[in-house]
Short mmCIF file of C-alpha atoms in Angstrom, two decimals:
data_model
loop_
_atom_site.label_atom_id
_atom_site.label_comp_id
_atom_site.label_asym_id
_atom_site.label_seq_id
_atom_site.Cartn_x
_atom_site.Cartn_y
_atom_site.Cartn_z
CA MET S 137 123.80 437.44 122.69
CA THR S 138 127.55 437.68 122.26
CA THR S 139 128.65 434.72 124.36
CA LYS S 140 130.15 431.84 122.44
CA VAL S 141 130.14 428.31 123.79
CA ALA S 142 132.46 425.40 123.06
CA VAL S 143 132.63 421.73 123.91
CA ILE S 144 135.98 421.17 125.65
CA GLY S 145 135.63 417.58 126.84
CA ALA S 146 133.75 414.56 125.49
CA ALA S 147 133.47 410.84 126.20
CA TYR S 148 131.14 407.88 126.25
CA THR S 149 131.31 404.47 127.87
CA LYS S 150 131.23 401.22 125.95
CA PHE S 151 127.59 400.81 124.86
CA ASP S 152 126.59 397.29 125.76
CA GLU S 153 124.43 394.99 127.82
CA HIS S 154 126.21 395.94 131.07
CA TRP S 155 125.03 393.37 133.59
CA GLY S 156 127.94 394.30 135.85
CA LYS S 157 127.38 398.06 135.90
CA SER S 158 124.54 400.21 137.21
CA LEU S 159 123.28 403.54 135.88
CA ARG S 160 125.29 405.44 138.49
CA ASP S 161 128.47 403.50 137.57
CA LEU S 162 128.03 404.26 133.87
CA SER S 163 127.26 407.99 134.26
CA THR S 164 130.16 408.44 136.67
CA GLU S 165 132.51 406.66 134.25
CA ALA S 166 131.46 408.83 131.27
CA GLY S 167 131.58 412.03 133.34
CA ALA S 168 135.05 411.34 134.73
CA GLN S 169 136.38 410.61 131.24
CA ALA S 170 134.86 413.80 129.81
CA ILE S 171 136.31 415.94 132.61
CA HIS S 172 139.71 414.31 132.13
CA ASP S 173 139.45 414.91 128.38
CA ALA S 174 138.69 418.61 129.04
CA GLY S 175 141.82 418.96 131.16
CA ILE S 176 139.90 420.63 133.99
CA GLU S 177 139.11 419.71 137.59
CA GLY S 178 135.79 418.74 139.12
CA LYS S 179 135.87 421.98 141.13
CA ASP S 180 135.72 424.00 137.89
CA ILE S 181 132.25 422.66 137.08
CA LYS S 182 129.43 424.99 138.06
CA ALA S 183 126.33 423.01 137.08
CA MET S 184 125.20 419.83 135.37
CA PHE S 185 122.29 418.54 133.30
CA ILE S 186 121.53 414.86 132.80
CA GLY S 187 119.34 413.47 130.04
CA ASN S 188 117.43 410.33 130.95
CA MET S 189 114.18 408.98 129.60
CA SER S 190 112.83 406.50 132.07
CA ALA S 191 115.03 405.39 134.97
CA GLY S 192 111.81 405.22 136.99
CA ARG S 193 110.53 402.34 134.88
CA PHE S 194 113.83 400.82 133.74
CA ILE S 195 115.44 400.60 137.19
CA GLY S 196 112.85 402.03 139.60
CA GLN S 197 115.03 405.06 140.32
CA GLU S 198 113.91 408.70 140.09
CA HIS S 199 115.74 411.81 141.30
CA LEU S 200 118.68 411.14 139.03
CA ALA S 201 119.90 414.72 139.08
CA ALA S 202 121.13 414.58 142.67
CA LEU S 203 122.13 410.91 142.42
CA THR S 204 124.39 411.60 139.46
CA ALA S 205 125.99 414.68 141.03
CA ASP S 206 126.49 412.70 144.23
CA HIS S 207 128.28 409.77 142.60
CA ALA S 208 130.32 412.06 140.37
CA GLY S 209 131.62 413.75 143.54
CA LEU S 210 130.19 417.06 142.35
CA ILE S 211 127.75 417.92 145.16
CA PRO S 212 126.65 420.60 146.02
CA ILE S 213 126.53 422.00 142.46
CA PRO S 214 123.05 422.38 140.91
CA SER S 215 122.01 419.34 138.90
CA THR S 216 118.95 418.97 136.66
CA ARG S 217 117.43 415.96 134.94
CA VAL S 218 116.02 416.60 131.47
CA GLU S 219 113.46 414.30 129.83
CA ALA S 220 112.20 414.28 126.25
CA ALA S 221 112.14 410.54 125.57
CA CYS S 222 114.94 409.55 123.17
CA ALA S 223 115.85 413.25 122.72
CA SER S 224 116.62 413.68 126.43
CA GLY S 225 120.37 413.76 125.79
CA ALA S 226 120.41 416.50 123.17
CA LEU S 227 117.91 418.48 125.19
CA ALA S 228 120.20 418.26 128.25
CA PHE S 229 122.94 419.58 125.96
CA LEU S 230 120.71 422.46 124.82
CA GLN S 231 119.91 423.36 128.43
CA ALA S 232 123.61 423.34 129.34
CA TYR S 233 124.34 425.54 126.32
CA LEU S 234 121.61 428.00 127.33
CA ALA S 235 122.89 428.02 130.92
CA ILE S 236 126.28 429.25 129.68
CA MET S 237 124.72 431.64 127.15
CA SER S 238 122.73 433.16 130.01
CA GLY S 239 125.98 434.20 131.67
CA GLN S 240 125.11 432.35 134.86
CA TYR S 241 127.83 429.67 134.55
CA ASP S 242 131.12 429.29 132.67
CA VAL S 243 131.62 425.51 132.81
CA VAL S 244 128.72 423.04 132.68
CA VAL S 245 128.52 419.28 132.18
CA ALA S 246 125.81 417.78 129.96
CA ALA S 247 125.41 414.05 130.35
CA GLY S 248 123.01 411.34 129.24
CA ALA S 249 122.51 407.85 130.59
CA GLU S 250 120.12 404.93 130.34
CA LYS S 251 120.11 401.46 131.89
CA MET S 252 117.66 399.38 129.87
CA THR S 253 118.58 395.73 130.36
CA ASP S 254 117.61 395.21 134.01
CA ILE S 255 114.03 394.44 132.90
CA LYS S 256 112.81 391.89 130.36
CA GLY S 257 112.50 392.78 126.68
CA THR S 258 108.70 393.07 126.45
CA ASP S 259 108.68 395.40 129.49
CA ALA S 260 111.44 397.49 127.89
CA ILE S 261 109.30 397.76 124.72
CA SER S 262 106.33 398.94 126.82
CA THR S 263 108.51 401.40 128.72
CA LEU S 264 109.84 402.88 125.47
CA MET S 265 106.26 403.20 124.29
CA GLY S 266 105.79 405.70 127.12
CA ALA S 267 107.32 408.13 124.61
CA GLY S 268 104.22 407.74 122.46
CA ASP S 269 100.63 408.56 123.33
CA GLN S 270 99.75 406.29 126.25
CA GLN S 271 95.97 406.67 125.83
CA TRP S 272 95.72 406.31 122.06
CA GLU S 273 98.82 404.49 120.75
CA SER S 274 100.22 402.17 123.45
CA SER S 275 96.71 401.12 124.50
CA ILE S 276 95.96 399.56 121.10
CA GLY S 277 99.19 397.54 121.01
CA LEU S 278 101.38 399.89 119.00
CA THR S 279 105.12 399.67 119.54
CA PHE S 280 107.85 402.05 118.43
CA THR S 281 108.80 399.68 115.66
CA GLY S 282 105.12 399.76 114.72
CA LEU S 283 105.02 403.56 114.59
CA TYR S 284 108.11 403.75 112.37
CA ALA S 285 106.71 400.90 110.27
CA LEU S 286 103.64 403.09 109.61
CA ILE S 287 106.02 405.87 108.53
CA ALA S 288 108.02 403.46 106.35
CA LYS S 289 104.90 402.10 104.61
CA ALA S 290 103.69 405.63 103.89
CA HIS S 291 107.13 406.68 102.55
CA MET S 292 107.32 403.59 100.33
CA HIS S 293 103.79 404.22 99.06
CA LYS S 294 104.34 407.93 98.33
CA TYR S 295 107.93 408.01 97.08
CA GLY S 296 108.72 404.46 96.01
CA THR S 297 111.36 404.01 98.71
CA THR S 298 112.45 400.36 98.78
CA ARG S 299 113.20 397.79 101.47
CA GLU S 300 116.71 397.50 100.02
CA GLN S 301 117.33 401.24 100.42
CA MET S 302 116.29 401.05 104.07
CA ALA S 303 118.53 398.02 104.57
CA MET S 304 121.45 400.01 103.12
CA VAL S 305 121.12 402.47 106.01
CA SER S 306 121.75 399.66 108.49
CA VAL S 307 124.59 398.30 106.33
CA ASN S 308 126.28 401.73 106.18
CA ASN S 309 126.00 402.32 109.91
CA HIS S 310 127.31 398.88 110.81
CA LYS S 311 130.23 399.34 108.42
CA ASN S 312 131.20 402.47 110.37
CA GLY S 313 130.40 400.91 113.73
CA ALA S 314 132.70 397.98 112.98
CA LEU S 315 135.55 400.47 113.50
CA ASN S 316 134.20 401.71 116.84
CA PRO S 317 135.43 399.85 119.96
CA ASN S 318 132.62 401.44 122.04
CA ALA S 319 129.87 400.09 119.78
CA GLN S 320 127.50 397.40 121.07
CA PHE S 321 127.53 395.55 117.72
CA PRO S 322 130.84 396.43 116.01
CA LYS S 323 130.44 394.18 113.00
CA GLU S 324 129.53 394.52 109.35
CA ILE S 325 126.24 393.23 107.96
CA THR S 326 124.82 392.82 104.45
CA VAL S 327 121.58 393.87 102.77
CA ASP S 328 120.58 390.19 102.72
CA ASN S 329 121.19 389.93 106.46
CA VAL S 330 118.75 392.81 107.01
CA LEU S 331 116.08 391.54 104.62
CA ASN S 332 116.26 387.99 106.02
CA SER S 333 116.26 388.90 109.71
CA PRO S 334 112.98 388.34 111.60
CA MET S 335 110.11 390.70 110.73
CA ILE S 336 109.24 392.88 113.75
CA ALA S 337 106.57 395.15 112.24
CA ASP S 338 106.13 395.09 108.46
CA PRO S 339 108.17 396.30 106.62
CA LEU S 340 110.83 396.64 109.36
CA THR S 341 112.97 393.65 110.31
CA LEU S 342 115.15 393.18 113.37
CA LEU S 343 118.19 394.69 111.60
CA ASP S 344 116.23 397.84 110.68
CA CYS S 345 115.93 398.50 114.42
CA SER S 346 118.40 399.94 116.91
CA PRO S 347 119.01 397.66 119.90
CA ILE S 348 118.25 397.90 123.62
CA THR S 349 121.42 399.13 125.31
CA ASP S 350 123.04 400.34 128.54
CA GLY S 351 125.42 403.26 128.36
CA ALA S 352 126.30 406.82 129.30
CA ALA S 353 127.90 409.82 127.59
CA ALA S 354 129.11 413.19 128.85
CA VAL S 355 130.45 416.46 127.47
CA VAL S 356 131.91 419.54 129.14
CA LEU S 357 130.72 422.89 127.78
CA ALA S 358 132.55 426.14 128.48
CA SER S 359 132.23 429.85 127.81
CA GLU S 360 134.52 431.41 125.20
CA GLU S 361 136.75 432.85 127.92
CA VAL S 362 137.43 429.44 129.45
CA ALA S 363 137.40 427.50 126.18
CA ARG S 364 140.04 429.71 124.51
CA ASN S 365 142.63 428.35 126.95
CA THR S 366 141.85 424.69 126.32
CA ARG S 367 143.53 422.22 124.00
CA ASN S 368 141.06 421.82 121.17
CA PRO S 369 137.66 423.46 121.67
CA ILE S 370 134.83 422.66 119.25
CA TRP S 371 132.38 425.53 118.93
CA VAL S 372 128.60 425.31 119.17
CA LEU S 373 127.37 427.26 116.15
CA GLY S 374 123.66 426.53 116.47
CA SER S 375 121.37 424.75 118.92
CA SER S 376 117.64 424.51 118.47
CA GLN S 377 114.60 422.45 119.43
CA ALA S 378 111.08 422.05 118.06
CA SER S 379 107.94 420.06 118.91
CA ASP S 380 105.22 418.23 117.02
CA THR S 381 102.07 416.31 117.96
CA LEU S 382 102.84 413.52 120.41
CA ALA S 383 100.69 411.00 118.54
CA LEU S 384 101.82 410.03 115.06
CA HIS S 385 98.23 409.90 113.76
CA HIS S 386 97.80 413.64 114.36
CA ARG S 387 100.61 414.63 111.97
CA LYS S 388 99.72 416.45 108.78
CA SER S 389 102.21 414.20 106.98
CA LEU S 390 103.56 410.77 107.90
CA THR S 391 106.49 411.13 105.52
CA GLU S 392 108.28 414.10 107.06
CA MET S 393 109.29 415.25 110.52
CA ASN S 394 108.15 418.85 110.82
CA ALA S 395 109.96 419.28 114.16
CA THR S 396 113.23 418.33 112.44
CA LYS S 397 112.60 420.85 109.67
CA VAL S 398 111.82 423.68 112.10
CA ALA S 399 114.70 422.92 114.49
CA ALA S 400 117.12 422.57 111.58
CA ARG S 401 116.01 425.83 109.97
CA LYS S 402 116.61 427.73 113.23
CA ALA S 403 119.95 426.03 113.88
CA TYR S 404 121.15 426.78 110.33
CA GLU S 405 120.07 430.42 110.80
CA GLN S 406 121.96 430.69 114.08
CA ALA S 407 125.07 429.21 112.47
CA GLY S 408 124.70 431.28 109.30
CA MET S 409 124.98 428.03 107.36
CA LYS S 410 123.13 425.99 104.77
CA PRO S 411 122.75 422.18 104.58
CA GLY S 412 125.56 422.15 102.01
CA ASP S 413 127.96 423.67 104.57
CA ILE S 414 127.68 420.61 106.84
CA ASN S 415 130.59 418.17 106.39
CA ILE S 416 129.35 415.28 108.57
CA ALA S 417 126.14 414.44 110.43
CA GLU S 418 124.97 412.25 113.27
CA VAL S 419 121.28 411.52 112.77
CA HIS S 420 118.71 409.56 114.73
CA ASP S 421 118.60 406.13 113.07
CA CYS S 422 116.47 404.44 115.75
CA PHE S 423 114.94 402.71 112.71
CA SER S 424 116.48 402.67 109.23
CA ILE S 425 113.59 404.64 107.68
CA ASN S 426 114.26 407.48 110.10
CA GLU S 427 117.71 408.13 108.62
CA ILE S 428 116.06 408.44 105.19
CA LEU S 429 113.59 411.00 106.58
CA ALA S 430 116.44 412.79 108.37
CA VAL S 431 118.62 413.36 105.30
CA GLU S 432 115.56 414.76 103.53
CA ASP S 433 114.26 416.94 106.37
CA LEU S 434 117.74 418.31 107.14
CA GLY S 435 117.95 419.42 103.50
CA PHE S 436 120.81 417.10 102.47
CA CYS S 437 118.67 415.90 99.54
CA GLU S 438 115.27 416.61 98.04
CA LYS S 439 112.11 415.35 99.79
CA GLY S 440 111.34 411.82 98.69
CA LEU S 441 114.83 411.11 97.38
CA GLY S 442 116.34 409.96 100.69
CA GLY S 443 116.29 406.32 99.63
CA LYS S 444 118.16 407.10 96.41
CA PHE S 445 120.60 409.34 98.34
CA VAL S 446 121.47 406.34 100.51
CA GLU S 447 121.60 403.94 97.56
CA GLN S 448 124.05 406.23 95.71
CA GLY S 449 126.48 405.97 98.63
CA SER S 450 126.13 409.64 99.60
CA ILE S 451 126.08 408.82 103.33
CA ALA S 452 129.17 406.57 103.25
CA ARG S 453 132.34 407.81 104.96
CA ASP S 454 133.79 408.60 101.51
CA GLY S 455 130.45 409.93 100.20
CA ILE S 456 129.35 413.54 99.74
CA LYS S 457 127.66 413.66 103.16
CA PRO S 458 129.06 411.10 105.61
CA VAL S 459 126.30 410.21 108.10
CA ASN S 460 126.63 408.31 111.39
CA THR S 461 130.36 407.94 110.89
CA ALA S 462 130.87 406.09 114.19
CA GLY S 463 128.02 403.60 113.70
CA GLY S 464 124.82 405.45 114.61
CA LEU S 465 122.18 404.16 116.98
CA LYS S 466 122.00 400.96 114.94
CA SER S 467 125.55 399.71 115.53
CA ILE S 468 126.71 401.70 118.58
CA GLY S 469 123.45 400.99 120.41
CA HIS S 470 120.68 403.22 121.74
CA PRO S 471 120.63 403.79 125.50
CA VAL S 472 117.86 406.29 124.90
CA GLY S 473 118.82 409.11 127.30
CA ALA S 474 122.51 408.83 126.39
CA THR S 475 122.20 408.89 122.60
CA GLY S 476 121.88 412.67 122.12
CA ILE S 477 125.10 413.28 124.04
CA ARG S 478 126.87 410.35 122.36
CA GLN S 479 126.14 411.98 118.99
CA VAL S 480 127.79 415.22 120.20
CA VAL S 481 130.84 413.27 121.39
CA ASP S 482 131.24 411.65 117.97
CA ILE S 483 130.95 414.99 116.16
CA VAL S 484 133.45 416.62 118.55
CA LYS S 485 136.01 413.83 118.08
CA GLN S 486 135.66 414.02 114.30
CA LEU S 487 136.05 417.82 114.22
CA ARG S 488 139.11 417.66 116.46
CA GLY S 489 140.66 415.42 113.82
CA GLU S 490 141.71 412.92 116.47
CA TYR S 491 139.36 410.02 115.83
CA GLY S 492 141.93 407.43 114.74
CA ARG S 493 140.54 404.87 112.30
CA LEU S 494 137.05 406.41 112.61
CA GLN S 495 138.37 409.78 111.36
CA VAL S 496 136.68 411.36 108.33
CA ASN S 497 139.40 413.48 106.79
CA GLY S 498 138.84 417.21 106.57
CA ALA S 499 135.63 417.35 108.65
CA ALA S 500 135.35 420.94 109.91
CA THR S 501 131.61 421.24 110.53
CA GLY S 502 129.11 418.75 111.89
CA LEU S 503 125.42 418.47 112.72
CA ALA S 504 123.65 416.24 115.25
CA LEU S 505 119.93 415.43 115.06
CA ASN S 506 118.33 413.74 118.06
CA LEU S 507 114.63 412.81 118.03
CA GLY S 508 112.16 411.95 120.77
CA GLY S 509 109.31 409.50 120.28
CA SER S 510 108.02 409.32 116.72
CA GLY S 511 109.39 412.82 116.11
CA ALA S 512 107.44 414.92 118.63
CA THR S 513 110.72 416.42 119.86
CA ALA S 514 113.62 417.26 117.57
CA VAL S 515 116.90 418.81 118.67
CA VAL S 516 119.49 419.99 116.15
CA ASN S 517 122.98 421.05 117.19
CA ILE S 518 125.60 422.38 114.78
CA PHE S 519 129.32 422.42 115.57
CA GLY S 520 132.45 423.84 113.97
CA LYS S 521 136.22 423.71 114.35
CA GLU S 522 136.24 427.46 113.94
CA GLN S 523 134.11 430.12 115.59
CA ARG S 524 131.75 432.06 113.39
CA GLU S 525 131.08 435.73 113.81
CA THR S 526 127.32 435.92 113.67
CA TYR S 527 124.68 434.50 115.90
CA SER S 528 121.11 435.35 115.19
CA THR S 529 118.57 435.29 117.99
CA PHE S 530 116.49 432.28 118.96
CA MET F 19 101.54 397.25 133.43
CA VAL F 20 100.40 399.24 136.44
CA HIS F 21 98.94 402.17 134.46
CA ARG F 22 96.72 399.87 132.36
CA SER F 23 95.13 398.39 135.49
CA SER F 24 93.91 401.80 136.59
CA VAL F 25 90.10 401.74 136.79
CA PRO F 26 89.65 405.55 136.69
CA LEU F 27 91.96 405.87 133.67
CA PHE F 28 89.95 403.29 131.79
CA TRP F 29 86.57 404.59 132.99
CA ARG F 30 87.07 408.23 132.03
CA LEU F 31 87.93 407.27 128.44
CA LYS F 32 85.00 404.90 127.94
CA GLU F 33 82.80 407.30 125.95
CA SER F 34 85.60 407.80 123.41
CA LYS F 35 86.77 404.21 123.40
CA TYR F 36 83.30 402.59 123.27
CA ARG F 37 81.37 405.07 121.11
CA ILE F 38 84.05 407.09 119.26
CA MET F 39 82.79 410.19 121.01
CA GLY F 40 85.01 413.18 120.26
CA THR F 41 84.57 416.92 120.33
CA LYS F 42 84.02 419.71 117.83
CA CYS F 43 84.86 423.38 117.93
CA THR F 44 81.67 425.08 116.78
CA ASN F 45 83.59 428.34 116.23
CA CYS F 46 85.73 426.91 113.37
CA ASP F 47 83.75 423.71 112.74
CA GLN F 48 86.81 421.48 113.33
CA PRO F 49 86.07 418.03 114.79
CA TYR F 50 88.60 416.41 117.17
CA PHE F 51 89.17 412.75 117.83
CA PRO F 52 90.48 411.85 120.34
CA PRO F 53 88.63 414.71 122.02
CA ARG F 54 90.39 418.00 122.67
CA TYR F 55 88.99 420.51 125.12
CA LEU F 56 91.04 423.47 123.85
CA CYS F 57 90.76 424.20 120.14
CA PRO F 58 94.39 424.73 119.01
CA LYS F 59 93.20 427.04 116.22
CA CYS F 60 90.69 429.23 118.05
CA ARG F 61 92.24 428.85 121.49
CA ARG F 62 90.10 430.83 123.99
CA ASP F 63 87.65 431.91 121.27
CA GLY F 64 86.82 428.27 120.56
CA LYS F 65 83.61 426.66 121.69
CA ILE F 66 83.94 422.92 122.29
CA GLU F 67 80.98 420.55 122.16
CA GLN F 68 80.69 416.77 122.19
CA PHE F 69 80.66 415.20 118.73
CA LYS F 70 79.91 411.60 117.77
CA PHE F 71 82.00 410.16 114.94
CA SER F 72 80.63 407.66 112.42
CA GLY F 73 83.59 405.28 112.82
CA ASN F 74 83.98 405.07 109.04
CA GLY F 75 87.24 405.95 107.37
CA GLU F 76 90.13 405.04 105.10
CA ILE F 77 93.54 403.46 105.72
CA VAL F 78 96.39 405.99 105.43
CA SER F 79 99.17 403.57 106.43
CA TYR F 80 99.38 400.18 108.12
CA THR F 81 101.72 397.64 109.65
CA ILE F 82 101.58 394.13 111.06
CA ILE F 83 102.97 393.93 114.58
CA ARG F 84 104.83 390.65 115.05
CA THR F 85 106.77 391.43 118.24
CA ALA F 86 104.14 392.61 120.69
CA PRO F 87 104.46 394.60 123.93
CA SER F 88 103.31 393.29 127.35
CA GLY F 89 99.64 392.39 127.34
CA PHE F 90 99.39 391.89 123.57
CA GLU F 91 101.63 388.83 123.13
CA LYS F 92 98.74 386.42 122.52
CA LEU F 93 97.29 388.60 119.75
CA ALA F 94 100.45 388.78 117.58
CA PRO F 95 100.63 389.04 114.65
CA TYR F 96 98.03 391.81 114.45
CA MET F 97 97.41 394.71 112.10
CA VAL F 98 97.52 398.36 113.13
CA ALA F 99 96.65 401.22 110.82
CA ILE F 100 96.31 404.96 110.84
CA VAL F 101 92.75 405.62 109.73
CA LYS F 102 91.52 408.92 108.35
CA LEU F 103 87.96 409.17 109.64
CA ASP F 104 85.31 410.46 107.23
CA GLU F 105 84.90 413.56 109.44
CA GLY F 106 88.61 414.44 108.99
CA PRO F 107 90.70 413.49 112.04
CA GLN F 108 93.12 410.55 111.94
CA ILE F 109 93.38 407.84 114.59
CA ALA F 110 95.45 404.70 115.10
CA GLY F 111 93.54 401.46 115.44
CA GLN F 112 93.84 397.71 115.10
CA ILE F 113 92.42 396.18 111.94
CA VAL F 114 90.62 392.84 112.26
CA GLY F 115 90.66 390.24 109.50
CA ASP F 116 93.22 388.65 107.20
CA THR F 117 96.70 390.16 107.21
CA ASP F 118 97.15 389.64 103.45
CA LYS F 119 94.05 391.59 102.38
CA ILE F 120 94.96 395.06 103.66
CA SER F 121 96.26 397.97 101.58
CA ILE F 122 96.55 401.76 101.77
CA GLY F 123 93.33 403.46 100.68
CA ASP F 124 91.03 400.65 101.87
CA LYS F 125 87.71 401.74 103.39
CA VAL F 126 87.08 400.63 106.97
CA ARG F 127 84.34 400.80 109.58
CA SER F 128 84.67 400.56 113.35
CA VAL F 129 83.73 397.48 115.34
CA PHE F 130 83.47 396.99 119.12
CA ARG F 131 86.04 394.51 120.39
CA ARG F 132 87.92 393.18 123.41
CA MET F 133 91.30 394.99 123.42
CA TYR F 134 93.39 393.27 126.10
CA GLU F 135 93.32 391.82 129.59
CA ASP F 136 95.33 392.75 132.65
CA GLY F 137 96.47 389.21 133.40
CA ASP F 138 94.14 386.39 134.50
CA SER F 139 92.21 388.35 137.14
CA GLY F 140 92.55 391.98 136.02
CA LEU F 141 90.33 394.28 134.01
CA ILE F 142 89.18 393.33 130.53
CA HIS F 143 89.53 396.37 128.29
CA TYR F 144 87.13 396.94 125.41
CA GLY F 145 87.23 399.49 122.63
CA PHE F 146 87.00 400.03 118.90
CA LYS F 147 88.96 398.32 116.17
CA PHE F 148 88.39 398.64 112.45
CA GLN F 149 87.21 396.13 109.88
CA LEU F 150 87.75 396.34 106.13
CA ALA F 151 84.48 397.61 104.65
CA GLU F 152 84.60 395.01 101.86
CA ASN F 153 84.21 392.33 104.57
CA ASP F 154 80.72 393.76 105.15
CA GLU F 155 79.72 392.54 101.72
CA ILE F 156 81.15 389.10 102.43
CA GLU F 157 79.19 388.87 105.68
CA ASN F 158 76.04 390.15 103.98
CA ASN F 159 76.43 387.54 101.26
CA LYS F 160 76.75 384.83 103.92
CA LYS F 161 73.44 385.96 105.44
CA LYS F 162 71.78 385.69 102.04
#
């Protein structure tokens, strides 16, 4: 494999409760902005992939691939929907990357979109639980907050992680998100706010949880030949995916995400990098505890010390490893199919050095971790301002 | 929820849900619950047979669900745990009893319970939950 791939355009809509906009409106808006940002024309795009978890249950609409291409004015190009629960976005990105690596296409759009607020909250919770094991988890009344609460309890029991440390994850992400005009909840919160918000599933309170959100995100990927002639390409240095048991109870350990570890190891190998070479990271903070697992499983700190890592301020924008610098799922919102692409957009904007008041100075490399379900799918993408010479095989 | 009202879906799982019937690969001696019909270790060399679990186990982790999904609203708050069964496999299950008496490492045994109802006129779903084993002693003492 000698092809190199870059992201040349990136955008996401305001993440919000968009009563006035439908899924097709949001994905078209994000796509048009990304294409404009890339400085190309619609006719340059050869194929598209769209990540979406559950439009069938959220809005009663399947066949999103053609619908999205249609409303984006891109028919008759090939369009493919990709689904891996909350990792649908990053997986759509990985498919777009592979499509260019294959040599079949030179310019491909990867998008993600979800419209979650057309149905009532309890139905949205049940729909999200479709990402778990329908026969053995949802059927006994487990929710996603419940699954991550089981992980949190186990992590607290084994490593002494505290409620305060988990709360600090939410506080950090909201502090960053307060600077982000596209965030659903752009405001700062305190540790006390988190601890005193309503308990959802012990030990997780409302402010440990990412919200229910509508939104869409899109990026334009291009081959090296095309990307070299664009304004500010950001190179894909590694892109990898791994799987684990769908049901949480089948995991060998409740306190680590093996899929994250495997996907990260492969992505680091492809990039020829180590965890210490990563300047900034976007990780999957669907629940606060998950960011603690992520910094451990990505190798940013030792296993079991994620809580302390957070407490020491390591993940702050002026810390040693700034994480979720634009607000994360917690503050920006979590339209599940869109999140994986939104993370890529935030990394790309940071590495371009054009992110205004959100900018982390000197960021030259970035990593995005997107998870599906309780960690049964993990996708890790690594990006750099500069190309690197070596790619190992998959 | 449409999928929960499905009679065949419910019916084909009744052996596992009512009796904790799983499977076992007699080639590597690994028991599976919920049942698997391909042994992931032995693959095509595996030989799968039915295997009845005791329903006894130990709590690995637990939570108390306070915001419930559709169909479970009336039950909240309720406890859910991951239980390591004595035979080895782990399974998620509701725990019956007082929410302030549960902790990691507690011994549990399975009990047969009503799980949920599909509205006022739909199916009533039954299955196993778990009860803290120390409650057995309390109940036995009551009988005395």
